[in-house]
Short mmCIF file of C-alpha atoms in Angstrom, two decimals:
data_model
loop_
_atom_site.label_atom_id
_atom_site.label_comp_id
_atom_site.label_asym_id
_atom_site.label_seq_id
_atom_site.Cartn_x
_atom_site.Cartn_y
_atom_site.Cartn_z
CA MET A 1 110.75 102.03 60.40
CA SER A 2 111.63 101.03 56.90
CA THR A 3 112.04 97.39 56.05
CA GLU A 4 114.59 98.31 53.32
CA ARG A 5 117.15 100.03 55.50
CA GLY A 6 117.73 99.66 59.21
CA PHE A 7 116.17 97.11 61.53
CA SER A 8 112.39 96.71 61.31
CA LYS A 9 110.76 96.23 64.73
CA GLN A 10 110.62 92.49 64.14
CA ALA A 11 114.24 92.32 62.97
CA LEU A 12 115.30 94.32 66.05
CA ALA A 13 113.35 91.96 68.29
CA ALA A 14 115.15 89.00 66.59
CA ARG A 15 118.51 90.76 67.00
CA ILE A 16 117.89 91.17 70.74
CA ALA A 17 116.61 87.61 71.06
CA ALA A 18 119.92 86.39 69.56
CA ASP A 19 121.82 88.13 72.38
CA ILE A 20 119.84 86.38 75.16
CA PRO A 21 121.71 83.26 76.31
CA ASP A 22 120.04 79.86 76.88
CA GLY A 23 118.87 79.54 80.49
CA SER A 24 118.28 83.26 81.08
CA TYR A 25 115.64 84.82 83.29
CA VAL A 26 114.27 87.73 81.35
CA ASN A 27 111.62 90.48 81.79
CA LEU A 28 110.23 92.18 78.73
CA GLY A 29 108.78 95.67 79.22
CA ILE A 30 105.45 96.80 77.91
CA GLY A 31 105.31 97.94 74.24
CA MET A 32 107.97 97.19 71.68
CA PRO A 33 109.97 94.81 73.94
CA THR A 34 107.11 92.31 74.00
CA LEU A 35 107.98 91.55 70.35
CA VAL A 36 111.18 89.87 71.66
CA GLY A 37 109.06 87.16 73.23
CA ASP A 38 107.83 86.03 69.83
CA ALA A 39 111.38 86.06 68.47
CA LEU A 40 112.98 83.78 71.08
CA PRO A 41 114.41 80.62 69.42
CA ALA A 42 112.62 77.37 70.31
CA ASP A 43 115.88 75.59 71.01
CA LYS A 44 116.70 77.79 74.04
CA GLU A 45 115.05 77.56 77.45
CA ILE A 46 114.51 81.21 78.32
CA LEU A 47 112.15 81.93 81.18
CA LEU A 48 110.04 85.08 80.93
CA HIS A 49 109.18 86.88 84.12
CA SER A 50 106.11 89.05 84.56
CA GLU A 51 106.03 91.62 87.39
CA ASN A 52 102.63 90.50 88.53
CA GLY A 53 103.99 87.20 89.74
CA ILE A 54 104.78 84.82 86.90
CA LEU A 55 107.96 82.99 85.92
CA GLY A 56 107.80 80.86 82.81
CA MET A 57 105.23 82.86 80.95
CA GLY A 58 104.01 81.28 77.70
CA PRO A 59 102.37 82.67 74.57
CA SER A 60 98.83 83.99 74.11
CA PRO A 61 96.20 81.37 75.02
CA THR A 62 93.89 79.49 72.73
CA PRO A 63 90.21 80.02 73.59
CA GLU A 64 90.33 76.72 75.57
CA GLN A 65 93.40 77.86 77.55
CA TYR A 66 92.07 81.35 78.33
CA ASP A 67 91.93 82.31 82.06
CA ALA A 68 91.11 85.89 83.02
CA GLU A 69 93.39 85.59 86.05
CA LEU A 70 96.51 84.73 84.04
CA ILE A 71 97.63 88.05 82.53
CA ASN A 72 100.95 89.76 81.82
CA ALA A 73 102.17 93.21 82.92
CA GLY A 74 100.33 94.74 79.98
CA LYS A 75 97.13 93.03 81.25
CA GLN A 76 96.99 90.77 78.18
CA PRO A 77 96.04 87.09 78.64
CA VAL A 78 98.97 84.68 78.60
CA THR A 79 99.75 81.02 79.41
CA LEU A 80 102.12 79.28 81.79
CA LEU A 81 104.83 76.95 80.50
CA THR A 82 105.18 73.50 82.02
CA GLY A 83 107.45 74.19 85.02
CA GLY A 84 106.29 77.79 85.35
CA SER A 85 105.52 79.23 88.74
CA ILE A 86 103.30 81.81 90.44
CA PHE A 87 104.25 84.01 93.36
CA HIS A 88 103.06 87.21 95.04
CA HIS A 89 104.04 90.77 94.16
CA THR A 90 106.59 91.31 96.88
CA ASP A 91 108.49 88.15 95.85
CA SER A 92 108.20 89.22 92.21
CA PHE A 93 109.81 92.58 92.88
CA MET A 94 112.45 90.87 95.05
CA MET A 95 113.44 89.02 91.91
CA MET A 96 113.54 92.28 89.97
CA ARG A 97 115.20 94.62 92.47
CA GLY A 98 117.38 91.97 94.05
CA GLY A 99 119.41 91.29 90.86
CA HIS A 100 117.97 87.87 90.14
CA LEU A 101 116.83 88.60 86.59
CA ASP A 102 119.62 88.27 83.95
CA ILE A 103 118.18 90.73 81.44
CA CYS A 104 115.30 93.13 81.14
CA VAL A 105 114.39 94.80 77.87
CA LEU A 106 112.76 98.20 78.26
CA GLY A 107 111.41 100.77 75.86
CA GLY A 108 112.84 104.25 76.02
CA PHE A 109 112.07 107.89 75.38
CA GLU A 110 115.73 108.74 75.80
CA VAL A 111 119.01 106.98 76.68
CA SER A 112 122.04 109.02 77.68
CA GLU A 113 125.76 108.54 77.03
CA HIS A 114 126.19 107.00 80.50
CA GLY A 115 123.14 104.78 80.32
CA ASP A 116 120.61 107.00 82.07
CA LEU A 117 117.13 105.92 80.99
CA ALA A 118 114.03 108.03 80.62
CA ASN A 119 110.97 105.95 79.76
CA TRP A 120 108.12 106.76 82.17
CA SER A 121 107.27 110.43 81.86
CA THR A 122 107.51 113.25 79.35
CA GLY A 123 107.28 115.72 82.22
CA ASP A 124 103.85 116.92 81.01
CA THR A 125 102.14 117.84 84.28
CA SER A 126 98.75 118.05 82.64
CA ILE A 127 98.75 114.24 82.38
CA ALA A 128 98.55 112.09 85.56
CA PRO A 129 101.87 110.35 86.12
CA ALA A 130 102.21 106.57 86.03
CA VAL A 131 105.38 104.55 86.62
CA GLY A 132 104.48 100.90 87.25
CA GLY A 133 107.51 98.61 87.62
CA ALA A 134 109.93 100.35 85.28
CA MET A 135 112.12 101.88 88.00
CA ASP A 136 112.50 98.58 89.85
CA LEU A 137 113.47 96.73 86.67
CA ALA A 138 115.92 99.38 85.56
CA VAL A 139 117.84 99.37 88.82
CA GLY A 140 117.57 95.62 89.45
CA ALA A 141 118.22 93.47 86.41
CA LYS A 142 121.83 92.36 85.84
CA GLN A 143 121.70 93.77 82.30
CA VAL A 144 119.27 96.37 81.05
CA PHE A 145 118.67 96.41 77.32
CA ALA A 146 116.93 99.48 75.86
CA MET A 147 114.92 98.96 72.67
CA MET A 148 113.68 102.04 70.84
CA THR A 149 113.79 104.07 67.63
CA HIS A 150 116.99 106.09 67.35
CA ARG A 151 115.04 109.30 66.63
CA THR A 152 111.69 110.75 67.43
CA LYS A 153 109.07 110.89 64.63
CA ASP A 154 110.11 114.50 63.99
CA GLY A 155 113.79 113.53 63.68
CA ARG A 156 115.21 114.50 67.07
CA SER A 157 117.83 112.17 68.55
CA LYS A 158 116.72 109.99 71.46
CA VAL A 159 120.35 109.00 72.07
CA VAL A 160 121.47 112.01 74.05
CA ARG A 161 124.29 113.45 76.18
CA SER A 162 121.89 114.03 79.01
CA CYS A 163 118.20 113.12 79.30
CA SER A 164 115.76 116.01 79.06
CA TYR A 165 112.84 113.85 80.31
CA PRO A 166 112.51 112.71 83.95
CA LEU A 167 114.78 109.76 84.67
CA THR A 168 113.64 106.20 85.23
CA ALA A 169 117.10 105.25 86.51
CA ALA A 170 120.60 106.64 86.33
CA ARG A 171 123.45 104.69 84.67
CA ALA A 172 121.23 101.65 84.09
CA VAL A 173 121.27 100.75 80.39
CA THR A 174 124.06 98.38 79.34
CA ARG A 175 123.04 97.89 75.74
CA LEU A 176 121.01 99.99 73.36
CA TYR A 177 119.18 98.46 70.35
CA THR A 178 117.68 100.86 67.84
CA ASP A 179 116.55 100.77 64.23
CA LEU A 180 119.99 102.09 63.27
CA ALA A 181 122.49 100.31 65.43
CA VAL A 182 123.41 98.15 68.45
CA ILE A 183 125.43 100.19 70.95
CA ALA A 184 127.18 99.01 74.15
CA ILE A 185 127.27 101.47 77.04
CA GLU A 186 130.40 101.30 79.14
CA ASP A 187 132.13 103.45 81.77
CA ASP A 188 133.74 105.59 79.09
CA GLY A 189 130.61 106.02 76.96
CA MET A 190 128.99 104.55 73.93
CA HIS A 191 130.61 101.89 71.73
CA LEU A 192 129.25 100.74 68.39
CA VAL A 193 128.62 96.99 68.33
CA GLU A 194 126.80 96.70 64.99
CA LEU A 195 125.27 98.83 62.24
CA ALA A 196 121.74 97.93 61.10
CA PRO A 197 121.51 96.65 57.50
CA GLY A 198 122.10 99.41 54.96
CA ILE A 199 122.99 102.05 57.63
CA SER A 200 126.30 103.87 57.46
CA LEU A 201 128.48 104.89 60.41
CA ASP A 202 128.08 108.54 59.41
CA GLU A 203 124.28 108.18 59.55
CA VAL A 204 124.41 106.72 63.07
CA ARG A 205 126.83 109.40 64.23
CA GLU A 206 124.60 112.08 62.78
CA ALA A 207 121.65 110.68 64.73
CA THR A 208 123.61 110.24 67.99
CA GLU A 209 124.35 113.28 70.24
CA PRO A 210 127.26 111.80 72.23
CA GLU A 211 130.52 110.58 70.80
CA LEU A 212 130.29 107.02 69.45
CA HIS A 213 133.44 104.98 69.90
CA VAL A 214 134.11 102.46 67.08
CA MET B 9 86.65 78.00 118.39
CA ILE B 10 87.87 80.13 115.58
CA ASP B 11 85.48 80.97 112.78
CA LYS B 12 86.30 84.01 110.65
CA ARG B 13 83.42 83.52 108.23
CA VAL B 14 80.85 86.30 108.20
CA GLY B 15 77.29 86.17 106.93
CA GLY B 16 77.42 88.68 104.09
CA LEU B 17 79.18 91.52 102.42
CA ALA B 18 77.66 94.33 104.58
CA GLU B 19 78.83 92.52 107.70
CA ALA B 20 82.29 91.95 106.15
CA VAL B 21 82.90 95.70 105.74
CA GLU B 22 81.54 96.78 109.17
CA GLY B 23 83.73 99.30 110.87
CA ILE B 24 85.03 100.94 107.73
CA ASP B 25 84.39 104.62 108.37
CA ASP B 26 85.09 107.94 106.70
CA GLY B 27 88.80 108.65 106.25
CA ALA B 28 89.89 105.03 106.40
CA THR B 29 93.02 103.84 104.56
CA ILE B 30 92.11 100.71 102.61
CA LEU B 31 94.56 98.39 100.77
CA VAL B 32 92.84 96.82 97.78
CA SER B 33 94.34 93.76 96.04
CA GLY B 34 94.50 93.29 92.30
CA PHE B 35 96.56 93.94 89.22
CA GLY B 36 94.58 95.02 86.16
CA ASP B 37 91.28 93.15 86.51
CA ALA B 38 92.90 90.07 88.09
CA GLY B 39 92.41 89.67 91.84
CA ILE B 40 90.26 92.75 92.52
CA PRO B 41 87.79 92.16 95.36
CA VAL B 42 84.91 93.61 93.28
CA GLU B 43 82.03 92.71 95.65
CA LEU B 44 83.86 94.03 98.75
CA CYS B 45 84.51 97.33 96.94
CA HIS B 46 80.80 97.59 96.15
CA ALA B 47 79.97 96.83 99.81
CA VAL B 48 82.22 99.76 100.81
CA LEU B 49 80.39 101.90 98.25
CA ASP B 50 77.02 100.81 99.65
CA ARG B 51 78.23 101.70 103.16
CA GLY B 52 78.33 105.34 102.05
CA VAL B 53 81.73 106.23 103.49
CA ARG B 54 83.85 109.06 102.11
CA ASP B 55 87.36 110.58 102.17
CA LEU B 56 88.97 107.21 101.73
CA THR B 57 92.65 106.65 100.99
CA ILE B 58 92.86 103.72 98.62
CA VAL B 59 96.17 101.88 98.12
CA THR B 60 96.11 99.75 95.04
CA ASN B 61 98.19 99.23 91.88
CA ASN B 62 95.95 100.69 89.20
CA GLY B 63 93.31 103.40 88.98
CA GLY B 64 90.31 101.19 88.36
CA SER B 65 88.68 100.58 84.98
CA GLY B 66 85.14 100.75 83.57
CA GLU B 67 82.32 101.41 86.00
CA THR B 68 82.91 98.87 88.79
CA ASP B 69 84.94 98.46 92.02
CA ILE B 70 87.70 101.07 92.36
CA ALA B 71 86.46 103.05 89.41
CA ALA B 72 82.99 103.16 90.99
CA LEU B 73 84.43 104.46 94.32
CA ILE B 74 86.28 107.13 92.42
CA ARG B 75 83.29 108.02 90.29
CA GLU B 76 81.11 108.44 93.39
CA LYS B 77 83.76 110.69 94.96
CA ARG B 78 84.47 108.44 97.92
CA VAL B 79 88.23 108.49 97.33
CA ALA B 80 90.21 111.51 98.59
CA LYS B 81 93.60 110.01 97.86
CA LEU B 82 94.95 107.18 95.69
CA ILE B 83 98.33 105.65 96.40
CA CYS B 84 99.36 103.57 93.40
CA SER B 85 101.97 102.83 90.78
CA TYR B 86 100.02 102.99 87.52
CA PRO B 87 96.74 104.84 87.61
CA ARG B 88 96.46 105.36 83.86
CA SER B 89 95.18 102.24 82.10
CA THR B 90 92.72 101.47 79.34
CA GLY B 91 89.31 102.21 80.78
CA SER B 92 90.49 104.26 83.76
CA HIS B 93 88.41 107.24 82.65
CA TRP B 94 86.97 107.95 86.11
CA PHE B 95 90.44 108.26 87.57
CA LYS B 96 91.35 110.59 84.74
CA GLN B 97 88.26 112.75 85.14
CA ARG B 98 88.54 113.15 88.91
CA TRP B 99 92.31 113.79 88.70
CA ASP B 100 91.82 116.34 85.93
CA GLU B 101 89.20 118.05 88.12
CA GLY B 102 91.65 118.23 90.98
CA ALA B 103 89.23 116.20 93.10
CA LEU B 104 91.62 113.31 93.75
CA GLU B 105 95.05 113.39 95.33
CA LEU B 106 97.58 110.97 93.81
CA GLU B 107 100.72 109.60 95.50
CA LEU B 108 102.69 107.83 92.76
CA VAL B 109 104.90 105.01 94.08
CA PRO B 110 107.12 102.69 92.02
CA GLN B 111 105.39 99.30 92.01
CA GLY B 112 108.02 97.35 93.92
CA THR B 113 108.30 100.08 96.48
CA LEU B 114 104.52 100.07 96.90
CA SER B 115 104.59 96.33 97.58
CA GLU B 116 107.67 96.48 99.82
CA ARG B 117 106.26 99.43 101.88
CA MET B 118 103.26 97.23 102.73
CA ARG B 119 105.57 94.28 103.43
CA ALA B 120 107.54 96.47 105.84
CA ALA B 121 104.29 97.46 107.61
CA GLY B 122 103.27 93.79 107.93
CA ALA B 123 106.70 92.78 109.05
CA GLY B 124 106.97 95.41 111.76
CA LEU B 125 109.82 97.27 110.11
CA GLY B 126 110.35 101.01 110.25
CA GLY B 127 111.05 101.31 106.55
CA PHE B 128 113.83 100.30 104.20
CA PHE B 129 116.48 101.71 101.81
CA THR B 130 115.94 100.88 98.14
CA PRO B 131 117.89 101.80 95.02
CA THR B 132 114.57 102.15 93.13
CA GLY B 133 113.86 105.76 92.31
CA ALA B 134 117.24 107.10 93.37
CA GLU B 135 118.16 110.18 91.39
CA THR B 136 114.62 110.48 90.03
CA GLU B 137 111.86 112.98 90.84
CA LEU B 138 109.96 110.29 92.79
CA ALA B 139 112.71 110.43 95.42
CA GLN B 140 112.63 114.16 95.83
CA GLY B 141 112.66 115.21 99.47
CA LYS B 142 113.37 111.69 100.76
CA GLU B 143 116.39 110.74 102.84
CA THR B 144 119.15 108.98 100.86
CA ARG B 145 122.18 106.99 101.84
CA MET B 146 125.14 105.44 100.00
CA ILE B 147 125.14 101.74 100.71
CA ASN B 148 127.84 99.55 99.15
CA GLY B 149 128.63 102.36 96.72
CA ARG B 150 125.11 102.75 95.53
CA LEU B 151 122.59 105.50 96.30
CA HIS B 152 119.53 104.26 98.17
CA VAL B 153 116.25 106.01 99.11
CA LEU B 154 114.56 105.66 102.51
CA GLU B 155 111.00 104.51 102.10
CA GLN B 156 108.35 104.41 104.87
CA PRO B 157 106.10 101.52 105.80
CA LEU B 158 102.56 101.70 104.39
CA PRO B 159 99.97 100.15 106.70
CA GLY B 160 96.25 100.04 106.10
CA ASP B 161 93.34 100.36 108.48
CA PHE B 162 91.70 97.67 106.36
CA ALA B 163 92.74 95.34 103.50
CA LEU B 164 90.25 94.02 100.97
CA VAL B 165 91.64 90.88 99.38
CA HIS B 166 90.41 88.49 96.67
CA ALA B 167 91.35 84.84 97.24
CA GLN B 168 90.35 81.47 95.86
CA GLN B 169 89.70 79.15 98.84
CA ALA B 170 89.52 79.63 102.57
CA ASP B 171 88.81 77.51 105.62
CA ARG B 172 87.19 78.87 108.77
CA TRP B 173 90.56 79.67 110.30
CA GLY B 174 91.23 82.08 107.43
CA ASN B 175 93.92 80.09 105.66
CA LEU B 176 93.96 81.13 102.01
CA THR B 177 94.87 79.93 98.54
CA TYR B 178 94.83 82.00 95.37
CA HIS B 179 94.20 81.38 91.69
CA LEU B 180 97.07 81.99 89.26
CA ALA B 181 98.12 85.65 88.83
CA ALA B 182 95.12 86.88 90.86
CA ARG B 183 97.43 86.36 93.83
CA ASN B 184 99.50 89.54 93.13
CA PHE B 185 99.27 91.97 96.11
CA GLY B 186 96.89 89.87 98.20
CA PRO B 187 99.36 87.99 100.46
CA THR B 188 101.32 91.19 101.25
CA MET B 189 98.25 93.35 101.84
CA ALA B 190 96.78 90.67 104.13
CA THR B 191 99.74 91.20 106.48
CA ALA B 192 99.73 95.01 106.41
CA ALA B 193 96.27 96.03 107.66
CA ALA B 194 94.78 96.23 111.11
CA THR B 195 91.74 94.34 109.77
CA THR B 196 92.00 92.09 106.72
CA ILE B 197 88.74 91.23 104.95
CA VAL B 198 88.80 88.51 102.29
CA GLN B 199 86.33 87.49 99.66
CA VAL B 200 86.76 83.94 98.44
CA ARG B 201 85.23 81.87 95.70
CA GLU B 202 84.91 78.82 97.89
CA PHE B 203 84.88 77.82 101.58
CA VAL B 204 86.42 74.44 102.39
CA GLU B 205 86.32 72.39 105.57
CA LEU B 206 89.18 72.80 108.06
CA GLY B 207 91.74 70.29 106.80
CA GLY B 208 90.58 70.70 103.24
CA LEU B 209 93.66 72.70 102.28
CA ASN B 210 97.07 71.07 102.02
CA PRO B 211 99.13 72.86 104.68
CA GLU B 212 102.00 73.15 102.20
CA HIS B 213 99.74 74.86 99.66
CA ILE B 214 98.39 77.54 101.98
CA ILE B 215 99.76 80.89 100.70
CA THR B 216 98.34 83.15 103.45
CA PRO B 217 98.16 81.64 106.92
CA GLY B 218 94.97 82.55 108.77
CA ILE B 219 96.80 84.63 111.39
CA PHE B 220 96.79 87.49 108.81
CA VAL B 221 93.05 87.23 108.13
CA ASP B 222 90.14 88.65 110.17
CA ARG B 223 86.97 88.14 108.14
CA ILE B 224 86.04 85.97 105.20
CA VAL B 225 83.00 86.12 103.01
CA GLU B 226 82.10 83.67 100.23
CA VAL B 227 81.26 85.31 96.92
CA GLY B 228 80.79 82.42 94.46
#
């Protein structure tokens, strides 16, 4: 992504972080969404959840803090904030599936007009499938934010009328954050919230398959 | 007198035979009962069904069991990880059956087994290919999928401390699937870093009560 026009990955992470209210319980998916953690403002108490049983996850450890048995969903070492807690997997997924998390931020291969999310499989049967906790998060969090580039590297739109890849969850995404725009997904379809810096409405519409309400 | 401590790893895995279904704790490299997996390997058993979150990595524990062709079927949520080359090789060869289960459903299916439930309806996976062929039901306006309990013949669990009654504590995020798996197997075998005297654990800090544990072995 260009730093001149559109949101850079870091700018997009900061834009998402600005939409997360103080006091929220949040899960950040593997990949690009982890950047949101670094962008959270220090003056808000936002508790990060990790599917493997952590609430109140802190930043990467110093060598003195390192513990091989304190890792995040991406298996990277992390720390625990003062007041953080540890619980087992079934409780962790109860938090996720049971609607206790306020927001999850997930990466996406495709997001449809009605909020269908495809982010776990390209349908390539020559590669062993793997899903992890994505389906539980997508059905369970109160709000599901998708964070992704608007188009594939070869220019195809990832914001589609109907997903061509296998679904992670149907009608799940409430807000879509891309390098080109912020889009709210409501019962009647997609609504533009904000254009990225230097991006025109025509450009977003060109890159978006479904109708974009303004 | 109750004393669930056993003398060594070979004794800990006695009774695990060909075709057993084994629940193995761990998420990534945290909480894997490495030494118990190697004891199963040394026992020479085959055609195992292994239920665990990942597909093993490197050359040890679950990866070693897959490398040595002891695993007929893997039930897991995320088999592809950095270093899971033995899973990849055996799957590519068609030598390893995979049942892919969303992670929360994997955990809850074992919870259902431990809790004596006949299954549960979950919204996870509804309208996706992982729910194909499964019974569905609309509950409160939302489509749910019927999932079956997932019991084990054995569970291999990694814990931090144990007393001779089998009460357990865990260290940080190495807890993960351990407490649920301990409830879901006919025989639960636990490797711990440290034995403590009965009374040495604060009752309010015990995560797995000893009723769920059958054998304990200390592995420094």
